[in-house]
Short mmCIF file of N, CA and C in Angstrom, two decimals:
data_model
loop_
_atom_site.label_atom_id
_atom_site.label_comp_id
_atom_site.label_asym_id
_atom_site.label_seq_id
_atom_site.Cartn_x
_atom_site.Cartn_y
_atom_site.Cartn_z
N MET A 1376 20.74 -8.71 15.41
CA MET A 1376 19.30 -8.79 15.08
C MET A 1376 19.29 -7.90 13.76
N LYS A 1377 18.58 -8.21 12.92
CA LYS A 1377 18.38 -7.55 11.58
C LYS A 1377 17.44 -6.49 11.78
N LEU A 1378 17.62 -5.34 10.93
CA LEU A 1378 16.76 -4.21 11.08
C LEU A 1378 15.22 -4.65 10.91
N ALA A 1379 14.91 -5.54 10.04
CA ALA A 1379 13.59 -5.98 9.77
C ALA A 1379 12.98 -6.57 11.02
N GLU A 1380 13.75 -7.31 11.83
CA GLU A 1380 13.34 -8.03 12.94
C GLU A 1380 12.97 -6.90 14.05
N ALA A 1381 13.79 -5.91 14.20
CA ALA A 1381 13.58 -4.84 15.08
C ALA A 1381 12.30 -4.18 14.82
N LEU A 1382 11.97 -3.98 13.51
CA LEU A 1382 10.85 -3.22 13.00
C LEU A 1382 9.66 -4.13 13.40
N ALA A 1383 9.57 -5.39 13.30
CA ALA A 1383 8.58 -6.21 13.71
C ALA A 1383 8.38 -6.18 15.29
N GLN A 1384 9.48 -6.10 16.06
CA GLN A 1384 9.48 -5.94 17.30
C GLN A 1384 8.82 -4.61 17.77
N ARG A 1385 9.14 -3.64 16.95
CA ARG A 1385 8.50 -2.34 17.37
C ARG A 1385 7.05 -2.30 17.11
N THR A 1386 6.56 -3.03 16.10
CA THR A 1386 5.04 -3.03 15.86
C THR A 1386 4.55 -4.01 16.98
N ALA A 1387 5.08 -4.96 17.26
CA ALA A 1387 4.40 -5.88 18.47
C ALA A 1387 4.47 -4.95 19.83
N ALA A 1388 5.62 -4.11 20.06
CA ALA A 1388 5.64 -3.40 21.25
C ALA A 1388 4.42 -2.23 21.21
N MET A 1389 4.38 -1.63 20.13
CA MET A 1389 3.44 -0.72 19.92
C MET A 1389 1.90 -1.33 20.23
N ARG A 1390 1.70 -2.49 19.75
CA ARG A 1390 0.46 -3.18 19.89
C ARG A 1390 0.31 -3.52 21.20
N GLN A 1391 1.40 -3.91 21.99
CA GLN A 1391 1.22 -4.40 23.48
C GLN A 1391 0.89 -3.07 24.24
N VAL A 1392 1.52 -2.02 23.98
CA VAL A 1392 1.27 -0.75 24.71
C VAL A 1392 -0.25 -0.47 24.47
N GLU A 1393 -0.76 -0.56 23.38
CA GLU A 1393 -2.07 -0.16 23.18
C GLU A 1393 -3.11 -1.05 23.95
N GLN A 1394 -2.75 -2.38 24.02
CA GLN A 1394 -3.52 -3.31 24.72
C GLN A 1394 -3.38 -2.93 26.25
N LEU A 1395 -2.20 -2.75 26.85
CA LEU A 1395 -1.97 -2.31 28.14
C LEU A 1395 -2.85 -1.10 28.60
N ARG A 1396 -2.69 -0.05 27.54
CA ARG A 1396 -3.53 1.20 27.72
C ARG A 1396 -4.94 0.97 27.87
N ALA A 1397 -5.59 0.05 27.25
CA ALA A 1397 -6.90 -0.34 27.18
C ALA A 1397 -7.18 -1.05 28.65
N ARG A 1398 -6.28 -1.84 29.12
CA ARG A 1398 -6.44 -2.56 30.30
C ARG A 1398 -6.40 -1.70 31.52
N VAL A 1399 -5.52 -0.44 31.54
CA VAL A 1399 -5.23 0.43 32.49
C VAL A 1399 -6.56 1.23 32.49
N VAL A 1400 -7.13 1.55 31.40
CA VAL A 1400 -8.37 2.47 31.32
C VAL A 1400 -9.50 1.62 31.99
N GLY A 1401 -9.56 0.36 31.53
CA GLY A 1401 -10.65 -0.49 31.95
C GLY A 1401 -10.71 -0.60 33.54
N SER A 1402 -9.49 -0.59 34.22
CA SER A 1402 -9.32 -0.97 35.53
C SER A 1402 -9.17 0.29 36.40
N ALA A 1403 -9.15 1.55 35.92
CA ALA A 1403 -8.79 2.75 36.53
C ALA A 1403 -9.87 3.01 37.57
N ARG A 1404 -11.02 2.69 37.36
CA ARG A 1404 -12.19 2.96 38.28
C ARG A 1404 -12.94 1.69 38.47
N TYR A 1405 -13.58 1.47 39.67
CA TYR A 1405 -14.40 0.31 39.92
C TYR A 1405 -15.36 0.71 40.90
N GLN A 1406 -16.51 -0.05 40.92
CA GLN A 1406 -17.50 0.14 41.69
C GLN A 1406 -17.24 -0.12 43.16
N GLU A 1407 -17.75 0.61 44.11
CA GLU A 1407 -17.67 0.39 45.59
C GLU A 1407 -18.15 -0.97 45.78
N GLY A 1408 -17.47 -1.61 46.75
CA GLY A 1408 -17.90 -3.02 47.07
C GLY A 1408 -17.51 -4.08 46.14
N GLU A 1409 -16.80 -3.84 44.97
CA GLU A 1409 -16.49 -4.61 43.97
C GLU A 1409 -14.75 -4.62 44.01
N GLU A 1410 -14.47 -5.67 43.30
CA GLU A 1410 -12.84 -5.66 43.24
C GLU A 1410 -12.58 -5.40 41.63
N PRO A 1411 -11.65 -4.64 41.41
CA PRO A 1411 -11.22 -4.34 40.00
C PRO A 1411 -10.78 -5.61 39.43
N ALA A 1412 -10.93 -5.59 38.12
CA ALA A 1412 -10.65 -6.76 37.25
C ALA A 1412 -9.05 -6.92 37.52
N GLU A 1413 -8.24 -6.02 37.59
CA GLU A 1413 -6.77 -6.17 37.73
C GLU A 1413 -6.31 -4.90 38.40
N ASN A 1414 -4.96 -5.13 38.96
CA ASN A 1414 -4.48 -3.83 39.61
C ASN A 1414 -3.88 -2.82 38.57
N ALA A 1415 -4.61 -1.71 38.65
CA ALA A 1415 -4.44 -0.67 37.33
C ALA A 1415 -3.05 -0.11 37.59
N ALA A 1416 -2.57 0.00 38.85
CA ALA A 1416 -1.24 0.39 39.06
C ALA A 1416 -0.08 -0.41 38.53
N GLU A 1417 -0.25 -1.76 38.70
CA GLU A 1417 0.65 -2.82 38.23
C GLU A 1417 0.72 -2.78 36.75
N VAL A 1418 -0.55 -2.67 36.09
CA VAL A 1418 -0.54 -2.65 34.63
C VAL A 1418 0.13 -1.35 34.10
N LEU A 1419 -0.14 -0.26 34.74
CA LEU A 1419 0.30 0.93 34.33
C LEU A 1419 1.93 1.03 34.60
N ALA A 1420 2.37 0.39 35.57
CA ALA A 1420 3.86 0.23 35.80
C ALA A 1420 4.40 -0.70 34.62
N ARG A 1421 3.70 -1.63 34.27
CA ARG A 1421 4.22 -2.49 33.10
C ARG A 1421 4.19 -1.87 31.74
N THR A 1422 3.14 -0.85 31.64
CA THR A 1422 3.30 -0.11 30.39
C THR A 1422 4.36 0.76 30.22
N GLY A 1423 4.74 1.32 31.49
CA GLY A 1423 5.96 2.06 31.51
C GLY A 1423 7.20 1.44 30.99
N GLU A 1424 7.30 0.21 31.60
CA GLU A 1424 8.56 -0.62 31.17
C GLU A 1424 8.39 -0.88 29.75
N VAL A 1425 7.46 -1.13 29.10
CA VAL A 1425 7.31 -1.54 27.72
C VAL A 1425 7.63 -0.36 27.00
N LEU A 1426 7.21 0.78 27.25
CA LEU A 1426 7.34 2.21 26.61
C LEU A 1426 8.83 2.41 26.64
N ASP A 1427 9.51 2.11 27.91
CA ASP A 1427 11.04 2.38 27.88
C ASP A 1427 11.79 1.48 26.97
N GLU A 1428 11.37 0.20 26.82
CA GLU A 1428 11.86 -0.74 25.87
C GLU A 1428 11.74 -0.24 24.45
N LEU A 1429 10.51 0.12 24.33
CA LEU A 1429 10.14 0.61 22.91
C LEU A 1429 10.94 1.94 22.49
N GLU A 1430 11.13 2.83 23.48
CA GLU A 1430 11.95 4.08 23.08
C GLU A 1430 13.28 3.73 22.80
N GLU A 1431 13.94 2.74 23.44
CA GLU A 1431 15.29 2.22 23.18
C GLU A 1431 15.39 1.58 21.87
N LEU A 1432 14.44 0.88 21.57
CA LEU A 1432 14.30 0.14 20.20
C LEU A 1432 14.14 1.11 19.03
N ILE A 1433 13.24 2.23 19.32
CA ILE A 1433 13.16 3.19 18.26
C ILE A 1433 14.43 3.97 18.02
N ARG A 1434 15.10 4.33 19.11
CA ARG A 1434 16.34 5.07 18.96
C ARG A 1434 17.27 4.17 18.16
N ARG A 1435 17.47 2.85 18.40
CA ARG A 1435 18.39 2.01 17.66
C ARG A 1435 17.96 1.93 16.08
N ILE A 1436 16.54 1.86 15.93
CA ILE A 1436 16.14 1.84 14.55
C ILE A 1436 16.46 3.03 13.77
N ASN A 1437 16.31 4.25 14.56
CA ASN A 1437 16.61 5.53 13.86
C ASN A 1437 18.02 5.63 13.63
N ARG A 1438 18.92 5.28 14.47
CA ARG A 1438 20.29 5.43 14.37
C ARG A 1438 20.73 4.42 13.20
N THR A 1439 20.28 3.37 13.10
CA THR A 1439 20.57 2.35 12.05
C THR A 1439 20.12 3.02 10.66
N ASN A 1440 18.92 3.59 10.70
CA ASN A 1440 18.55 4.12 9.39
C ASN A 1440 19.27 5.23 8.87
N SER A 1441 19.67 6.06 9.91
CA SER A 1441 20.60 7.27 9.54
C SER A 1441 21.99 6.88 8.98
N ALA A 1442 22.62 5.70 9.58
CA ALA A 1442 23.83 5.38 9.29
C ALA A 1442 23.90 4.55 8.09
N THR A 1443 22.79 3.92 7.63
CA THR A 1443 22.92 2.93 6.59
C THR A 1443 22.83 3.57 5.28
N ARG A 1444 23.83 3.31 4.33
CA ARG A 1444 23.66 3.93 3.00
C ARG A 1444 22.96 2.73 2.14
N VAL A 1445 22.30 3.32 1.15
CA VAL A 1445 21.54 2.51 0.33
C VAL A 1445 22.18 2.70 -1.16
N GLU A 1446 21.74 1.58 -1.98
CA GLU A 1446 22.35 1.82 -3.41
C GLU A 1446 21.63 3.14 -4.11
N GLY A 1447 22.21 3.72 -4.90
CA GLY A 1447 21.60 4.83 -5.45
C GLY A 1447 22.03 6.11 -4.69
N GLY A 1448 22.61 6.05 -3.52
CA GLY A 1448 22.90 7.17 -2.82
C GLY A 1448 22.16 7.50 -1.68
N GLY A 1449 22.47 8.20 -0.79
CA GLY A 1449 21.80 8.49 0.47
C GLY A 1449 21.66 7.46 1.47
N THR A 1450 20.95 7.78 2.50
CA THR A 1450 20.77 6.79 3.59
C THR A 1450 19.47 6.09 3.62
N LEU A 1451 19.32 5.24 4.38
CA LEU A 1451 17.88 4.65 4.45
C LEU A 1451 16.89 5.57 5.01
N THR A 1452 17.21 6.57 5.91
CA THR A 1452 16.34 7.62 6.19
C THR A 1452 15.87 8.36 5.01
N ASP A 1453 16.83 8.66 4.24
CA ASP A 1453 16.42 9.47 2.92
C ASP A 1453 15.55 8.56 1.98
N ALA A 1454 15.74 7.25 1.99
CA ALA A 1454 14.87 6.39 1.09
C ALA A 1454 13.44 6.42 1.68
N LEU A 1455 13.27 6.34 3.10
CA LEU A 1455 12.13 6.37 3.75
C LEU A 1455 11.38 7.74 3.49
N ALA A 1456 12.09 8.81 3.49
CA ALA A 1456 11.38 10.14 3.23
C ALA A 1456 10.94 10.18 1.69
N ARG A 1457 11.83 9.66 0.93
CA ARG A 1457 11.40 9.53 -0.52
C ARG A 1457 10.04 8.81 -0.64
N ARG A 1458 10.10 7.62 -0.10
CA ARG A 1458 8.82 6.81 -0.18
C ARG A 1458 7.78 7.47 0.41
N ASP A 1459 7.76 8.15 1.43
CA ASP A 1459 6.54 8.83 2.19
C ASP A 1459 6.19 9.95 1.15
N VAL A 1460 7.07 10.67 0.56
CA VAL A 1460 6.59 11.80 -0.37
C VAL A 1460 6.05 11.27 -1.60
N LEU A 1461 6.58 10.21 -2.01
CA LEU A 1461 5.97 9.52 -3.19
C LEU A 1461 4.69 9.00 -3.04
N ARG A 1462 4.30 8.51 -1.86
CA ARG A 1462 2.99 8.03 -1.66
C ARG A 1462 2.08 9.24 -1.49
N LEU A 1463 2.50 10.31 -0.97
CA LEU A 1463 1.66 11.47 -0.97
C LEU A 1463 1.37 12.03 -2.32
N ARG A 1464 2.50 12.07 -3.09
CA ARG A 1464 2.25 12.69 -4.49
C ARG A 1464 1.30 11.74 -5.23
N HIS A 1465 1.30 10.48 -5.10
CA HIS A 1465 0.57 9.49 -5.90
C HIS A 1465 -0.87 9.77 -5.35
N ALA A 1466 -1.13 9.94 -4.14
CA ALA A 1466 -2.52 10.01 -3.64
C ALA A 1466 -3.09 11.23 -4.05
N VAL A 1467 -2.30 12.46 -4.15
CA VAL A 1467 -2.64 13.74 -4.62
C VAL A 1467 -3.12 13.60 -6.18
N THR A 1468 -2.19 13.01 -6.95
CA THR A 1468 -2.36 12.87 -8.31
C THR A 1468 -3.47 12.04 -8.73
N SER A 1469 -3.74 10.82 -7.89
CA SER A 1469 -4.80 9.87 -8.17
C SER A 1469 -6.09 10.81 -7.92
N ALA A 1470 -6.28 11.48 -6.72
CA ALA A 1470 -7.43 12.17 -6.31
C ALA A 1470 -7.74 13.21 -7.36
N ALA A 1471 -6.59 13.92 -7.78
CA ALA A 1471 -6.88 14.94 -8.92
C ALA A 1471 -7.60 14.25 -10.22
N ALA A 1472 -6.93 13.07 -10.55
CA ALA A 1472 -7.37 12.50 -11.72
C ALA A 1472 -9.02 11.88 -11.58
N ASP A 1473 -9.19 11.43 -10.37
CA ASP A 1473 -10.61 10.97 -10.11
C ASP A 1473 -11.65 12.16 -10.04
N ALA A 1474 -11.24 13.21 -9.45
CA ALA A 1474 -12.00 14.37 -9.36
C ALA A 1474 -12.25 15.07 -10.75
N ALA A 1475 -11.21 15.16 -11.70
CA ALA A 1475 -11.42 15.55 -12.93
C ALA A 1475 -12.13 14.73 -13.80
N ALA A 1476 -12.24 13.34 -13.50
CA ALA A 1476 -12.98 12.38 -14.32
C ALA A 1476 -14.54 12.42 -13.80
N GLY A 1477 -14.70 13.04 -12.68
CA GLY A 1477 -16.05 13.00 -12.11
C GLY A 1477 -16.52 11.85 -11.24
N GLN A 1478 -15.55 11.20 -10.87
CA GLN A 1478 -15.82 10.12 -10.08
C GLN A 1478 -16.21 10.40 -8.55
N ASP A 1479 -17.27 9.74 -8.12
CA ASP A 1479 -17.73 10.08 -6.80
C ASP A 1479 -18.59 11.35 -6.74
N GLN A 1480 -19.05 11.82 -7.81
CA GLN A 1480 -19.81 13.02 -7.74
C GLN A 1480 -21.27 12.89 -8.21
N ARG A 1481 -22.03 12.46 -7.18
CA ARG A 1481 -23.44 12.06 -7.38
C ARG A 1481 -24.07 13.36 -8.03
N GLY A 1482 -25.09 13.05 -8.80
CA GLY A 1482 -25.97 14.15 -9.37
C GLY A 1482 -25.34 14.92 -10.42
N SER A 1483 -24.13 14.35 -10.98
CA SER A 1483 -23.54 15.13 -11.96
C SER A 1483 -23.90 14.90 -13.29
N VAL A 1484 -24.83 13.96 -13.46
CA VAL A 1484 -25.31 13.48 -14.85
C VAL A 1484 -26.39 14.48 -15.23
N ARG A 1485 -26.17 15.07 -16.44
CA ARG A 1485 -27.06 15.83 -16.97
C ARG A 1485 -28.45 15.18 -17.34
N GLN A 1486 -29.48 15.83 -16.96
CA GLN A 1486 -30.76 15.21 -17.17
C GLN A 1486 -31.41 15.75 -18.60
N LEU A 1487 -31.15 17.16 -18.74
CA LEU A 1487 -31.60 17.87 -19.92
C LEU A 1487 -30.61 18.52 -20.65
N ARG A 1488 -30.66 18.60 -22.02
CA ARG A 1488 -29.57 19.32 -22.83
C ARG A 1488 -29.35 20.58 -22.33
N SER A 1489 -30.42 21.30 -21.59
CA SER A 1489 -30.07 22.66 -21.24
C SER A 1489 -29.39 22.83 -20.09
N GLU A 1490 -29.06 21.84 -19.43
CA GLU A 1490 -28.32 21.82 -18.18
C GLU A 1490 -26.73 22.00 -18.61
N LEU A 1491 -26.09 22.71 -17.62
CA LEU A 1491 -24.67 22.90 -17.99
C LEU A 1491 -23.78 21.60 -17.79
N ARG A 1492 -22.81 21.45 -18.64
CA ARG A 1492 -21.97 20.22 -18.57
C ARG A 1492 -20.80 20.40 -17.65
N MET A 1493 -20.40 19.47 -17.07
CA MET A 1493 -19.21 19.53 -16.20
C MET A 1493 -17.99 19.22 -16.99
N LEU A 1494 -17.02 20.00 -16.94
CA LEU A 1494 -15.84 19.63 -17.82
C LEU A 1494 -14.58 19.45 -17.00
N PRO A 1495 -13.70 18.44 -17.41
CA PRO A 1495 -12.42 18.30 -16.56
C PRO A 1495 -11.51 19.52 -16.73
N ALA A 1496 -11.04 20.00 -15.63
CA ALA A 1496 -10.07 21.20 -15.63
C ALA A 1496 -8.52 20.57 -15.83
N LEU A 1497 -8.35 19.32 -15.64
CA LEU A 1497 -7.15 18.65 -15.77
C LEU A 1497 -7.19 17.47 -16.66
N PRO A 1498 -5.96 17.30 -17.23
CA PRO A 1498 -6.00 16.09 -18.23
C PRO A 1498 -5.91 14.78 -17.50
N VAL A 1499 -7.05 14.02 -17.54
CA VAL A 1499 -7.22 12.82 -16.67
C VAL A 1499 -6.24 11.78 -17.13
N ALA A 1500 -6.26 11.51 -18.34
CA ALA A 1500 -5.29 10.27 -18.86
C ALA A 1500 -3.84 10.72 -18.56
N GLU A 1501 -3.34 11.78 -18.56
CA GLU A 1501 -1.97 12.29 -18.26
C GLU A 1501 -1.78 12.04 -16.65
N LEU A 1502 -2.81 12.40 -15.97
CA LEU A 1502 -2.61 12.26 -14.47
C LEU A 1502 -2.68 10.76 -14.17
N ARG A 1503 -3.44 9.94 -14.81
CA ARG A 1503 -3.42 8.44 -14.53
C ARG A 1503 -2.06 7.93 -14.80
N SER A 1504 -1.56 8.36 -15.94
CA SER A 1504 -0.30 7.91 -16.58
C SER A 1504 0.66 8.17 -15.40
N ARG A 1505 0.70 9.50 -14.98
CA ARG A 1505 1.70 10.01 -14.04
C ARG A 1505 1.58 9.14 -12.53
N ALA A 1506 0.24 8.76 -12.33
CA ALA A 1506 0.06 8.09 -10.98
C ALA A 1506 0.57 6.57 -11.19
N ASP A 1507 0.49 6.10 -12.43
CA ASP A 1507 1.05 4.75 -12.63
C ASP A 1507 2.57 4.81 -12.37
N LEU A 1508 3.11 5.82 -13.04
CA LEU A 1508 4.78 5.90 -12.85
C LEU A 1508 5.05 6.07 -11.44
N LEU A 1509 4.31 6.89 -10.64
CA LEU A 1509 4.64 7.11 -9.23
C LEU A 1509 4.45 5.87 -8.52
N ALA A 1510 3.50 5.09 -8.81
CA ALA A 1510 3.18 3.80 -8.18
C ALA A 1510 4.44 2.75 -8.38
N LYS A 1511 4.89 2.86 -9.59
CA LYS A 1511 5.93 2.08 -9.92
C LYS A 1511 7.21 2.43 -9.10
N GLU A 1512 7.46 3.79 -9.01
CA GLU A 1512 8.60 4.28 -8.26
C GLU A 1512 8.37 3.94 -6.79
N ILE A 1513 7.32 4.03 -6.23
CA ILE A 1513 7.05 3.62 -4.79
C ILE A 1513 7.34 2.22 -4.61
N ARG A 1514 6.94 1.34 -5.65
CA ARG A 1514 7.32 -0.05 -5.37
C ARG A 1514 8.79 -0.36 -5.51
N GLU A 1515 9.53 0.43 -6.30
CA GLU A 1515 10.91 0.21 -6.34
C GLU A 1515 11.59 0.56 -5.14
N VAL A 1516 11.25 1.87 -4.58
CA VAL A 1516 11.82 2.46 -3.36
C VAL A 1516 11.48 1.41 -2.25
N ASP A 1517 10.30 0.91 -2.22
CA ASP A 1517 9.84 0.12 -1.10
C ASP A 1517 10.58 -1.24 -1.18
N THR A 1518 10.87 -1.71 -2.33
CA THR A 1518 11.79 -2.98 -2.57
C THR A 1518 13.08 -2.83 -1.97
N LEU A 1519 13.90 -1.70 -2.25
CA LEU A 1519 14.99 -1.27 -1.83
C LEU A 1519 14.97 -1.17 -0.24
N ILE A 1520 14.04 -0.52 0.25
CA ILE A 1520 13.90 -0.48 1.66
C ILE A 1520 13.92 -1.70 2.40
N GLN A 1521 12.89 -2.59 1.89
CA GLN A 1521 12.69 -3.97 2.51
C GLN A 1521 13.98 -4.79 2.29
N ARG A 1522 14.54 -4.71 1.11
CA ARG A 1522 15.80 -5.56 0.95
C ARG A 1522 16.79 -5.08 2.01
N THR A 1523 16.96 -3.76 2.23
CA THR A 1523 17.90 -3.29 3.17
C THR A 1523 17.57 -3.45 4.51
N ASN A 1524 16.37 -3.61 4.93
CA ASN A 1524 15.97 -4.01 6.31
C ASN A 1524 16.31 -5.42 6.64
N TRP A 1525 16.43 -6.34 5.62
CA TRP A 1525 16.78 -7.70 5.96
C TRP A 1525 18.25 -7.97 5.71
N GLU A 1526 18.99 -6.99 5.12
CA GLU A 1526 20.40 -7.03 5.06
C GLU A 1526 21.11 -6.48 6.06
N ILE A 1527 20.69 -5.51 6.80
CA ILE A 1527 21.44 -4.66 7.71
C ILE A 1527 21.13 -4.91 9.05
N ASP A 1528 22.25 -5.17 9.98
CA ASP A 1528 22.15 -5.32 11.28
C ASP A 1528 21.81 -4.14 12.09
N LEU A 1529 21.02 -4.28 13.13
CA LEU A 1529 20.48 -3.09 13.94
C LEU A 1529 21.69 -2.68 14.77
N ILE A 1530 21.92 -1.37 14.69
CA ILE A 1530 23.01 -0.94 15.58
C ILE A 1530 22.90 -1.21 17.12
N GLU A 1531 23.95 -1.57 17.69
CA GLU A 1531 23.65 -1.99 18.97
C GLU A 1531 23.62 -0.74 19.99
N ASP A 1532 23.17 -1.01 21.27
CA ASP A 1532 23.08 0.21 22.17
C ASP A 1532 24.35 1.09 22.26
N GLY A 1533 24.01 2.23 22.37
CA GLY A 1533 25.32 3.03 22.65
C GLY A 1533 24.70 4.33 23.24
N PRO A 1534 25.54 5.35 23.42
CA PRO A 1534 25.12 6.64 24.01
C PRO A 1534 24.11 7.29 23.05
N VAL A 1535 23.22 7.92 23.73
CA VAL A 1535 22.12 8.62 22.89
C VAL A 1535 22.64 9.51 21.90
N GLY A 1536 23.56 10.30 22.27
CA GLY A 1536 24.07 11.26 21.33
C GLY A 1536 25.01 10.66 20.23
N ALA A 1537 25.33 9.39 20.41
CA ALA A 1537 26.33 8.74 19.44
C ALA A 1537 25.85 8.76 18.01
#
């Protein structure tokens, strides 16, 4: 199985766990004299089974990410960390540019010449340019990650400490 397929399975399993959780909660109590919609204990047991499968799948994904080298050096885990930080850096840079430009600041329009003007404390154009470069870098790292996900086979089951 390719890593990308395992990631899709992980997403599906997480969605299934959430659906099972909702069913357990919905069936955990019922009115006297009525029958519950379904057996909450059975649904809870099934949830445990799906969670066990999910844990093993996540372990295999993590082992694969840690062992897989990507072009440019480092592991797939390193590339994922890089992408996460680039996304945060982009969000902060974009927010700073928006704030300096006065976006989403209601009532900041001067009504009279005697009112104080609001001035940017940061160079908006430079921040927007930096945000564009960060967005490009995010796309490049994400493309590398996605390509690797479809090229690499998921590491088979093995001892947890292996």
